[in-house]
Structure formats: structure tokens, C-alpha cells
Short mmCIF file of C-alpha atoms and ligand atoms in Angstrom, two decimals:
data_model
loop_
_atom_site.label_atom_id
_atom_site.label_comp_id
_atom_site.label_asym_id
_atom_site.label_seq_id
_atom_site.Cartn_x
_atom_site.Cartn_y
_atom_site.Cartn_z
CA MET O 1 18.32 -30.59 -26.03
CA ASN O 2 17.31 -28.52 -29.09
CA LYS O 3 18.80 -25.08 -28.42
CA LYS O 4 15.94 -22.90 -27.49
CA GLU O 5 15.31 -19.89 -30.91
CA PHE O 6 13.32 -16.37 -29.99
CA ALA O 7 11.67 -13.67 -31.53
CA VAL O 8 12.06 -9.80 -30.99
CA ILE O 9 9.34 -8.12 -33.05
CA GLY O 10 10.47 -4.93 -33.18
CA LEU O 11 13.52 -3.39 -32.98
CA GLY O 12 13.71 -0.09 -30.97
CA ARG O 13 15.85 0.62 -29.34
CA PHE O 14 14.36 -2.02 -26.24
CA GLY O 15 13.93 -4.48 -28.68
CA GLY O 16 17.42 -4.22 -30.28
CA SER O 17 19.35 -4.51 -26.85
CA ILE O 18 17.56 -7.48 -26.44
CA CYS O 19 18.32 -9.27 -29.88
CA ARG O 20 21.71 -8.05 -29.76
CA ALA O 21 22.44 -9.33 -26.60
CA LEU O 22 20.87 -13.05 -27.67
CA SER O 23 23.22 -13.26 -30.79
CA GLU O 24 25.96 -12.67 -28.21
CA GLU O 25 24.82 -14.62 -26.04
CA GLY O 26 25.44 -17.51 -28.73
CA MET O 27 21.10 -17.77 -28.91
CA GLU O 28 19.64 -17.81 -32.05
CA VAL O 29 17.08 -14.79 -32.78
CA MET O 30 14.46 -13.74 -34.83
CA ALA O 31 14.89 -10.45 -35.80
CA MET O 32 11.25 -8.67 -37.08
CA ASP O 33 10.67 -5.36 -38.45
CA ILE O 34 8.00 -3.80 -40.13
CA ASP O 35 10.55 -1.54 -41.19
CA GLU O 36 13.38 -2.50 -43.80
CA ASP O 37 15.98 -0.19 -42.76
CA LYS O 38 16.23 -1.39 -38.91
CA VAL O 39 15.77 -5.24 -41.20
CA ASN O 40 18.92 -4.21 -42.37
CA GLU O 41 20.89 -3.29 -39.60
CA TYR O 42 19.80 -6.00 -37.53
CA SER O 43 20.49 -8.12 -40.66
CA THR O 44 24.15 -8.74 -40.08
CA ILE O 45 23.71 -9.56 -36.02
CA ALA O 46 20.53 -11.64 -36.02
CA SER O 47 20.65 -15.24 -37.20
CA HIS O 48 17.40 -14.44 -39.95
CA ALA O 49 16.06 -11.07 -39.94
CA VAL O 50 12.54 -10.17 -41.69
CA VAL O 51 10.33 -7.23 -42.89
CA GLY O 52 6.47 -8.29 -41.97
CA ASP O 53 4.34 -6.17 -39.74
CA SER O 54 3.27 -8.24 -37.34
CA THR O 55 -0.19 -7.80 -36.73
CA ASP O 56 -1.01 -9.40 -40.61
CA GLU O 57 -1.70 -12.89 -39.08
CA SER O 58 -0.55 -14.61 -42.18
CA VAL O 59 2.85 -13.00 -42.17
CA LEU O 60 3.03 -14.36 -38.21
CA LYS O 61 2.26 -17.78 -39.73
CA SER O 62 4.12 -17.56 -42.75
CA ILE O 63 7.73 -17.91 -40.71
CA GLY O 64 6.44 -20.74 -38.53
CA ILE O 65 5.67 -17.69 -35.23
CA ARG O 66 4.73 -20.85 -33.11
CA ASN O 67 7.56 -22.83 -33.59
CA PHE O 68 9.33 -20.24 -30.76
CA ASP O 69 10.35 -20.90 -27.84
CA LEU O 70 10.20 -17.39 -26.67
CA VAL O 71 8.31 -14.89 -28.38
CA ILE O 72 9.39 -10.72 -27.61
CA VAL O 73 6.58 -8.00 -28.31
CA ALA O 74 8.96 -4.31 -28.35
CA ILE O 75 6.09 -2.42 -30.53
CA GLY O 76 6.60 0.06 -27.99
CA ASP O 77 4.78 3.33 -29.67
CA ASN O 78 1.76 2.08 -31.31
CA LEU O 79 -0.64 0.64 -29.30
CA LYS O 80 -2.07 -0.41 -30.94
CA ALA O 81 -0.28 -2.67 -33.07
CA SER O 82 1.61 -4.32 -29.65
CA ILE O 83 -1.67 -5.36 -28.03
CA LEU O 84 -3.27 -6.89 -31.77
CA THR O 85 -0.22 -8.39 -32.27
CA THR O 86 0.14 -9.80 -28.43
CA ILE O 87 -3.36 -11.42 -29.87
CA ILE O 88 -2.78 -13.13 -32.49
CA LEU O 89 0.65 -14.47 -31.20
CA LYS O 90 -2.21 -15.86 -28.23
CA GLU O 91 -4.85 -17.37 -30.82
CA LEU O 92 -1.57 -18.93 -32.53
CA GLY O 93 -0.34 -20.96 -29.56
CA VAL O 94 2.88 -19.29 -29.18
CA LYS O 95 4.20 -21.02 -25.81
CA GLN O 96 5.36 -17.22 -24.00
CA ILE O 97 4.89 -14.23 -25.08
CA TRP O 98 6.73 -11.11 -23.84
CA VAL O 99 5.88 -7.59 -23.72
CA LYS O 100 6.97 -4.15 -23.51
CA ALA O 101 4.63 -2.49 -21.98
CA GLN O 102 3.97 1.93 -22.48
CA ASN O 103 2.32 2.78 -19.64
CA ASP O 104 0.25 1.13 -16.61
CA TYR O 105 -3.58 0.81 -19.61
CA HIS O 106 -0.87 -0.80 -21.86
CA GLU O 107 -0.42 -2.82 -18.92
CA LYS O 108 -3.94 -3.85 -18.39
CA ILE O 109 -4.58 -4.99 -21.06
CA LEU O 110 -1.16 -6.63 -21.97
CA SER O 111 -2.60 -8.70 -18.55
CA LYS O 112 -6.12 -9.76 -19.63
CA ILE O 113 -5.38 -10.53 -23.12
CA GLY O 114 -2.29 -13.47 -21.54
CA ALA O 115 0.82 -11.95 -22.01
CA ASP O 116 2.79 -14.49 -19.89
CA ARG O 117 5.05 -11.32 -18.40
CA ILE O 118 5.23 -7.67 -19.10
CA VAL O 119 8.35 -5.40 -18.66
CA HIS O 120 8.14 -1.66 -18.04
CA PRO O 121 11.51 -1.24 -18.76
CA GLU O 122 11.60 2.50 -18.40
CA ARG O 123 9.37 2.69 -14.51
CA ASP O 124 10.48 0.20 -13.53
CA MET O 125 14.71 0.96 -14.81
CA GLY O 126 13.28 4.79 -13.08
CA LYS O 127 12.70 3.22 -9.84
CA ARG O 128 15.96 1.37 -9.58
CA ILE O 129 17.76 4.63 -10.61
CA ALA O 130 15.23 6.31 -7.55
CA HIS O 131 16.77 3.68 -5.42
CA ASN O 132 20.67 4.11 -6.02
CA ILE O 133 19.95 8.12 -5.43
CA ILE O 134 17.51 8.06 -2.17
CA SER O 135 20.70 5.47 -0.75
CA ASN O 136 24.31 5.61 -1.32
CA ASN O 137 24.41 2.60 -0.35
CA VAL O 138 21.67 -0.06 -2.61
CA LEU O 139 23.80 -0.75 -5.42
CA ASP O 140 20.91 -2.40 -7.22
CA TYR O 141 17.21 -3.13 -6.26
CA LEU O 142 14.99 -5.81 -7.78
CA GLU O 143 11.55 -4.73 -7.37
CA LEU O 144 9.60 -8.39 -6.45
CA SER O 145 6.16 -7.73 -6.14
CA ASP O 146 4.34 -4.20 -5.33
CA GLU O 147 5.81 -5.02 -1.32
CA HIS O 148 8.37 -7.05 -1.27
CA SER O 149 12.48 -6.60 -2.53
CA ILE O 150 16.10 -7.84 -3.19
CA ILE O 151 18.66 -4.92 -2.57
CA GLU O 152 22.26 -4.76 -2.68
CA ILE O 153 23.19 -2.89 -0.03
CA VAL O 154 27.46 -1.64 0.80
CA ALA O 155 27.74 -2.68 5.07
CA GLY O 156 29.13 -0.08 6.60
CA GLN O 157 31.11 1.16 9.74
CA LYS O 158 27.74 0.38 12.07
CA ILE O 159 28.14 -3.60 11.48
CA ASP O 160 31.74 -3.91 10.69
CA GLY O 161 32.98 -7.40 12.29
CA LYS O 162 29.05 -8.65 13.60
CA SER O 163 28.34 -11.36 13.23
CA LEU O 164 24.55 -13.31 10.92
CA ILE O 165 24.31 -14.81 14.58
CA GLU O 166 25.13 -11.73 16.50
CA LEU O 167 22.71 -8.85 14.49
CA ASP O 168 20.09 -11.68 13.72
CA VAL O 169 18.87 -9.99 11.29
CA ARG O 170 15.48 -12.38 10.21
CA ALA O 171 14.23 -11.71 14.23
CA ASN O 172 14.71 -7.99 14.70
CA TYR O 173 14.13 -7.10 10.41
CA GLY O 174 12.56 -10.16 9.13
CA VAL O 175 14.75 -9.47 6.85
CA THR O 176 17.22 -12.59 4.95
CA ILE O 177 20.92 -11.95 3.84
CA VAL O 178 20.79 -14.88 1.37
CA ALA O 179 24.64 -13.67 -0.10
CA MET O 180 27.21 -11.87 0.97
CA LYS O 181 30.14 -10.36 -1.61
CA ARG O 182 33.39 -9.59 -0.57
CA GLY O 183 36.26 -8.69 -2.89
CA ARG O 184 35.81 -11.43 -5.91
CA ASP O 185 34.54 -13.70 -3.72
CA ILE O 186 30.16 -15.00 -3.07
CA ILE O 187 29.67 -16.93 0.57
CA VAL O 188 25.55 -17.73 -0.59
CA SER O 189 23.49 -18.64 2.08
CA PRO O 190 25.69 -17.14 5.13
CA GLN O 191 26.36 -19.16 8.21
CA ALA O 192 24.68 -17.73 11.50
CA THR O 193 28.70 -17.54 12.94
CA GLU O 194 29.85 -15.07 9.23
CA GLN O 195 31.27 -12.19 9.95
CA ILE O 196 30.13 -8.82 7.70
CA TYR O 197 32.65 -6.06 7.16
CA LYS O 198 32.74 -3.13 5.79
CA GLY O 199 32.59 -3.33 1.87
CA ASP O 200 30.85 -6.51 2.07
CA ILE O 201 28.23 -5.94 -0.23
CA LEU O 202 24.89 -7.65 1.56
CA ILE O 203 21.84 -9.29 -0.94
CA ILE O 204 18.69 -8.85 0.94
CA ILE O 205 15.42 -10.12 0.43
CA GLY O 206 12.54 -8.86 2.74
CA ALA O 207 9.52 -7.06 2.64
CA ASP O 208 10.32 -2.87 1.48
CA THR O 209 9.04 -1.86 4.91
CA ASP O 210 11.48 -4.82 6.72
CA ILE O 211 14.32 -4.09 4.77
CA SER O 212 13.91 0.12 4.56
CA ARG O 213 14.39 -0.22 8.30
CA PHE O 214 17.27 -2.46 8.27
CA GLU O 215 19.09 -0.13 6.21
CA LYS O 216 18.19 3.00 8.59
CA ASN O 217 19.44 1.66 11.77
CA LEU O 218 21.87 -0.90 10.28
CA ILE O 219 23.72 0.88 7.42
CA GLU O 220 23.17 5.21 7.31
CA GLU O 221 25.23 6.33 9.10
P1 ATP V 1 12.93 2.21 -27.69
O1 ATP V 1 13.19 3.04 -28.92
O2 ATP V 1 13.03 3.37 -26.93
O3 ATP V 1 12.71 0.98 -27.76
P2 ATP V 1 10.03 2.02 -28.31
O4 ATP V 1 10.29 0.50 -27.21
O5 ATP V 1 8.17 2.92 -28.27
O6 ATP V 1 11.22 3.35 -28.43
P3 ATP V 1 9.66 2.56 -31.34
O7 ATP V 1 10.85 3.11 -31.46
O8 ATP V 1 8.59 2.47 -30.76
O9 ATP V 1 10.17 1.32 -29.55
O10 ATP V 1 10.11 0.88 -32.59
C1 ATP V 1 9.43 -0.22 -31.81
C2 ATP V 1 9.84 -1.03 -33.18
O11 ATP V 1 8.50 -1.32 -33.56
C3 ATP V 1 9.91 0.59 -34.42
O12 ATP V 1 11.02 -0.35 -35.42
C4 ATP V 1 9.19 -0.20 -35.84
O13 ATP V 1 9.81 -0.17 -37.43
C5 ATP V 1 7.83 -1.66 -34.90
N1 ATP V 1 6.90 -1.44 -35.45
C6 ATP V 1 6.18 -1.38 -35.18
N2 ATP V 1 4.89 -1.65 -35.58
C7 ATP V 1 4.97 -2.29 -35.63
C8 ATP V 1 4.61 -3.78 -36.85
N3 ATP V 1 3.68 -3.75 -36.26
N4 ATP V 1 5.61 -5.22 -36.69
C9 ATP V 1 6.43 -4.70 -36.66
N5 ATP V 1 6.89 -3.99 -36.75
C10 ATP V 1 6.63 -2.77 -36.01
#
């Protein structure tokens, strides 16, 4: 299979860090920005770095944007440029278009014009941090939908030594423990007889209301 090729348009902090991370993972990544200084900054990091205005269809055509497997539009403040770029990419038949949204209104438009994935880094990170602040036990949190999440939570004294069957979390709380981390070990799909120990990290999936009941009754001291 051919190596996947990515393009990042807009090299602000967000686009820039995606570009850097992809390159560090050994991926082919083309970096593009209207600002020459930004492009120079990434010329040794990305596989190719080009100066260009992504709202100009001919520029995108000339770099063969259609051939990339995934294009990330990381133009932040300039909503008009972000929307126009997305429309052109869509019209040119780019397979996967991921776009950074600046606000809810921007997100709505992007989904209407067919962006394949809309990322909202500030909002999502804000929510994750808020969960960490509210509960000391929640290490990480991933929103699956408006009502469902996956969380990483630390087991405390209350459930120390209890087996999954004893707790019967699925029947009692409607949540599923999909994996457990104990030190360096990861137990994926733990068996019903598996015991939980204080300090284990539980990875739980479920409805937010159920997760919160689980947390209140079994985790909070
Ligand atoms: P952050 O730095 O937090 O990611 P941001 O997402 O608001 O902030 P900006 O600072 O707006 O990002 O940076 C977006 C980048 O997109 C800038 O480097 C800017 O030069 C570039 N850019 C803006 N318009 C275009 C365009 N039409 N074509 C290509 N690049 C563009």
C-alpha cells in the first residue's frame, strides 16, 4: 500500500503542530500558508512547504491537491478563507477534508458544505480540562456524542479488591469497563472475574448520566 499523503493548509499553532506531529511520525506532509515566513519555518519540517493562497482554485490545482489522502484546513481567524477553501477542496474532489472550526456558527456552515470532520480544539480541550477540574479522579475524557463519552478514571478505596461481577457495573450503572490499566499492564475487555485494585485506571464507556452515577457511587470518597 502506498504511504498516505497529507496536506495542512494554515500553519498557525494548530496547523503547525499537526504538521510537526505528522512529520515526526514519518508521514508525507505538504504544508501550505499564505505567509512566506510561516512556510520558511516549516520548510525543514514538512516534506514540502509552499507559499500560496488556498482560496485560489488554480493554486490548489497546481499543487495537485486532489491527490492527497487527507487535507486539513487550519485557517483560524479568517472564516471566509476557511469556508471558501473548504468549498473549493470539496469541488475538486478531495477525499477527506478536516477543518478547524472557530465557533459554533462556523462549525454549522462547515458541516453544511460537506467537511468530513470538524475539529474544535479550544472548545474540546476546554471541556476535557473542565472534567479534570471537577473530578480529581478523571484523568481523561473523550466526548463521543452530546450524551456519550469515554473516560479514564482512577479506582479508589471504595472498589479496591472488588471483581467486575461483584460490582456488575453494566447492570447497575449501564456503563462498560472496556479496559483497565495497572502500572504498565493494560487489560483489554477484562473478564467478569477480574478484580479492581486501588490505583487501577479504568476506561469506561457509557451515557454521561450513567458515568456520573458510577463516579458518584463508586469512585468519589
Ligand atoms: P492558532 O495559532 O491558535 O492555531 P488560529 O487557528 O487562529 O490560531 P491563525 O493564527 O489564524 O490560526 O493562523 C492560521 C494560518 O492560516 C496563518 O498562518 C495564516 O497565514 C494562514 N492563512 C490564512 N489565510 C490563508 C489562505 N487564504 N491561504 C493559506 N493560508 C492562510
